[in-house]
mmCIF file of C-alpha atoms in Angstrom:
data_model
loop_
_atom_site.group_PDB
_atom_site.id
_atom_site.type_symbol
_atom_site.label_atom_id
_atom_site.label_comp_id
_atom_site.label_asym_id
_atom_site.label_seq_id
_atom_site.Cartn_x
_atom_site.Cartn_y
_atom_site.Cartn_z
ATOM 1 C CA MET H 123 71.086 186.438 93.175
ATOM 2 C CA MET H 124 70.241 186.020 96.829
ATOM 3 C CA LEU H 125 72.329 183.801 99.088
ATOM 4 C CA VAL H 126 70.355 182.227 101.903
ATOM 5 C CA PRO H 127 72.164 180.167 104.548
ATOM 6 C CA ARG H 128 70.038 177.667 106.428
ATOM 7 C CA LYS H 129 70.602 175.919 109.730
ATOM 8 C CA ARG H 130 69.292 172.365 109.475
ATOM 9 C CA ASP H 131 69.395 171.174 113.061
ATOM 10 C CA PHE H 132 68.571 172.471 116.513
ATOM 11 C CA ASP H 133 70.154 171.309 119.741
ATOM 12 C CA LEU H 134 68.442 172.221 122.999
ATOM 13 C CA PHE H 135 71.674 171.656 124.925
ATOM 14 C CA ASP H 136 73.420 174.468 123.040
ATOM 15 C CA ASP H 137 71.264 176.958 124.912
ATOM 16 C CA MET H 138 71.524 175.238 128.294
ATOM 17 C CA PHE H 139 75.301 175.213 128.799
ATOM 18 C CA ASP H 140 77.620 178.204 128.592
ATOM 19 C CA ASP H 141 80.756 176.085 128.962
ATOM 20 C CA PRO H 142 82.557 175.834 125.572
ATOM 21 C CA PHE H 143 83.210 172.149 126.310
ATOM 22 C CA PHE H 144 79.496 171.413 126.085
ATOM 23 C CA THR H 145 78.430 173.811 123.359
ATOM 24 C CA ARG H 146 78.682 173.223 119.656
ATOM 25 C CA ASN H 147 79.212 176.432 117.760
ATOM 26 C CA ASP H 148 77.841 175.849 114.250
ATOM 27 C CA ASN H 149 78.694 179.330 113.065
ATOM 28 C CA LYS H 150 82.344 178.266 112.986
ATOM 29 C CA MET H 151 81.491 175.462 110.574
ATOM 30 C CA MET H 152 81.414 176.056 106.843
ATOM 31 C CA LYS H 153 82.548 179.652 106.908
ATOM 32 C CA THR H 154 81.917 180.906 103.402
ATOM 33 C CA ASP H 155 83.399 183.754 101.396
ATOM 34 C CA ILE H 156 81.420 184.862 98.355
ATOM 35 C CA LYS H 157 83.002 186.835 95.544
ATOM 36 C CA GLU H 158 81.124 188.321 92.592
ATOM 37 C CA ASN H 159 82.857 188.498 89.210
ATOM 38 C CA ASP H 160 81.566 189.696 85.846
ATOM 39 C CA ASN H 161 80.342 186.247 84.741
ATOM 40 C CA ASN H 162 80.051 184.202 87.927
ATOM 41 C CA PHE H 163 80.022 183.949 91.691
ATOM 42 C CA GLU H 164 82.832 182.196 93.562
ATOM 43 C CA LEU H 165 82.182 180.521 96.905
ATOM 44 C CA GLU H 166 85.067 179.475 99.146
ATOM 45 C CA VAL H 167 83.816 177.200 101.924
ATOM 46 C CA ASP H 168 86.122 176.232 104.819
ATOM 47 C CA LEU H 169 85.862 172.482 105.490
ATOM 48 C CA PRO H 170 89.095 171.558 107.291
ATOM 49 C CA GLY H 171 89.504 167.904 108.197
ATOM 50 C CA PHE H 172 86.785 166.652 105.872
ATOM 51 C CA ASN H 173 87.411 163.993 103.257
ATOM 52 C CA LYS H 174 86.450 164.968 99.692
ATOM 53 C CA ASP H 175 84.316 161.817 99.386
ATOM 54 C CA ASN H 176 82.174 162.953 102.344
ATOM 55 C CA ILE H 177 81.242 166.295 100.764
ATOM 56 C CA LYS H 178 78.108 166.313 98.609
ATOM 57 C CA MET H 179 76.508 169.143 96.653
ATOM 58 C CA THR H 180 72.986 169.160 95.255
ATOM 59 C CA ILE H 181 70.797 171.702 93.547
ATOM 60 C CA ASP H 182 67.049 171.603 93.990
ATOM 61 C CA ASP H 183 64.404 174.265 93.337
ATOM 62 C CA GLY H 184 67.115 176.884 92.851
ATOM 63 C CA TYR H 185 68.930 176.075 96.125
ATOM 64 C CA LEU H 186 72.524 174.857 96.100
ATOM 65 C CA THR H 187 73.068 172.700 99.202
ATOM 66 C CA ILE H 188 76.511 171.693 100.449
ATOM 67 C CA ASN H 189 76.519 168.790 102.922
ATOM 68 C CA ALA H 190 79.642 167.467 104.687
ATOM 69 C CA LYS H 191 80.006 164.511 107.072
ATOM 70 C CA GLN H 192 82.899 163.533 109.298
ATOM 71 C CA GLU H 193 83.547 160.404 111.348
ATOM 72 C CA THR H 194 86.479 159.669 113.635
ATOM 73 C CA ASN H 195 87.112 156.746 115.932
ATOM 74 C CA ASN H 196 90.044 156.795 118.379
ATOM 75 C CA ASP H 197 90.340 153.450 120.102
ATOM 76 C CA GLU H 198 93.334 152.835 122.337
ATOM 77 C CA LYS H 199 93.880 149.568 124.215
ATOM 78 C CA ASP H 200 96.481 148.488 126.707
ATOM 79 C CA LYS H 201 98.487 145.274 126.256
ATOM 80 C CA HIS H 202 95.665 143.183 127.795
ATOM 81 C CA GLY H 203 93.069 144.523 125.360
ATOM 82 C CA LYS H 204 91.256 146.694 127.900
ATOM 83 C CA TYR H 205 90.162 150.094 126.775
ATOM 84 C CA VAL H 206 92.283 152.900 128.089
ATOM 85 C CA ARG H 207 90.430 155.503 126.114
ATOM 86 C CA ARG H 208 87.626 155.275 123.602
ATOM 87 C CA GLU H 209 86.294 158.288 121.730
ATOM 88 C CA ARG H 210 84.070 158.618 118.722
ATOM 89 C CA TYR H 211 82.938 161.635 116.797
ATOM 90 C CA TYR H 212 80.340 161.974 114.106
ATOM 91 C CA GLY H 213 79.427 165.329 112.709
ATOM 92 C CA GLU H 214 77.433 166.669 109.829
ATOM 93 C CA CYS H 215 76.918 170.195 108.611
ATOM 94 C CA SER H 216 75.180 171.738 105.650
ATOM 95 C CA ARG H 217 74.442 175.113 104.130
ATOM 96 C CA SER H 218 72.105 176.143 101.371
ATOM 97 C CA PHE H 219 72.280 179.122 99.052
ATOM 98 C CA TYR H 220 69.649 180.351 96.635
ATOM 99 C CA VAL H 221 71.317 180.487 93.213
ATOM 100 C CA GLY H 222 68.261 180.748 90.975
ATOM 101 C CA GLU H 223 65.952 178.398 89.129
ATOM 102 C CA ASP H 224 67.933 178.573 85.865
ATOM 103 C CA VAL H 225 71.253 177.250 87.250
ATOM 104 C CA LYS H 226 71.772 173.545 86.490
ATOM 105 C CA GLU H 227 74.185 170.947 87.944
ATOM 106 C CA GLU H 228 76.309 170.921 84.808
ATOM 107 C CA ASP H 229 76.840 174.704 85.056
ATOM 108 C CA ILE H 230 78.494 174.518 88.502
ATOM 109 C CA LYS H 231 82.198 173.738 88.919
ATOM 110 C CA ALA H 232 83.700 172.687 92.254
ATOM 111 C CA LYS H 233 87.177 171.813 93.528
ATOM 112 C CA TYR H 234 88.292 170.726 97.026
ATOM 113 C CA THR H 235 91.914 171.347 98.062
ATOM 114 C CA ASP H 236 93.615 171.914 101.405
ATOM 115 C CA GLY H 237 90.366 172.008 103.379
ATOM 116 C CA THR H 238 88.695 174.594 101.139
ATOM 117 C CA LEU H 239 85.842 173.887 98.739
ATOM 118 C CA LYS H 240 85.842 176.333 95.823
ATOM 119 C CA VAL H 241 82.595 176.549 93.868
ATOM 120 C CA GLU H 242 81.986 178.564 90.694
ATOM 121 C CA ILE H 243 78.379 179.425 89.911
ATOM 122 C CA PRO H 244 77.664 181.190 86.613
ATOM 123 C CA LYS H 245 75.458 184.231 86.498
ATOM 124 C CA VAL H 246 72.408 183.159 84.567
ATOM 125 C CA GLU H 247 69.896 185.725 83.519
ATOM 126 C CA PRO H 248 66.308 184.548 83.863
ATOM 127 C CA LYS H 249 64.887 183.626 80.487
ATOM 128 C CA LYS H 250 62.439 186.208 79.326
ATOM 129 C CA GLU H 251 59.570 184.891 77.326
ATOM 130 C CA LEU H 252 58.997 186.737 74.109
ATOM 131 C CA GLU H 253 55.702 188.449 74.043
ATOM 132 C CA GLU H 254 53.479 187.320 71.239
ATOM 133 C CA LYS H 255 52.923 190.166 68.822
ATOM 134 C CA LYS H 256 49.325 191.153 68.427
ATOM 135 C CA TYR H 257 48.345 192.372 65.036
ATOM 136 C CA ILE H 258 45.476 194.636 64.191
ATOM 137 C CA GLU H 259 43.026 193.018 61.857
ATOM 138 C CA ILE H 260 42.682 194.746 58.524
ATOM 139 C CA GLU H 261 39.321 194.640 56.748
#
C-alpha cells in the first residue's frame, strides 16, 4: 500500500510574507500517524476544533480522501448595537491516501473522538485472476 498525501490548494500570499501572522501553515493541519498491523492499517488524523458533522471521507479510484471544514463567527456589539469587534473564519483542509482499488467504503471503519479521527483500513490483497488451463489436444 502506498500513502500519498495531496495538497489541494495554493496560496500565493504564503510565499510573499514571512510573518507568521500572515502565513497559513498547512503542514500543521491534519497531522497523520499511520500504523501497520497484521490485518489492517490504522490512521490517526489530528483535527482539533472540528465538528464531527463537518468531516467527510470518500473513496474514489483507490484514493481515500478526508475533508474537514470549519466555520467560526465572533460578533461582539456594544450596548448601542455598534460592532466593537467582528471576526470570521472559514477553513477547509483535505488529505488523500492511496489505499488500493480493492478497498470499498464498507470495509473502512472510522471514529472521531477528542479531536482525533481514527480510521481502520483493511489490508486487501489484489485479486489474482486464475489463469485458464490450456490443454493439449489428443488425437
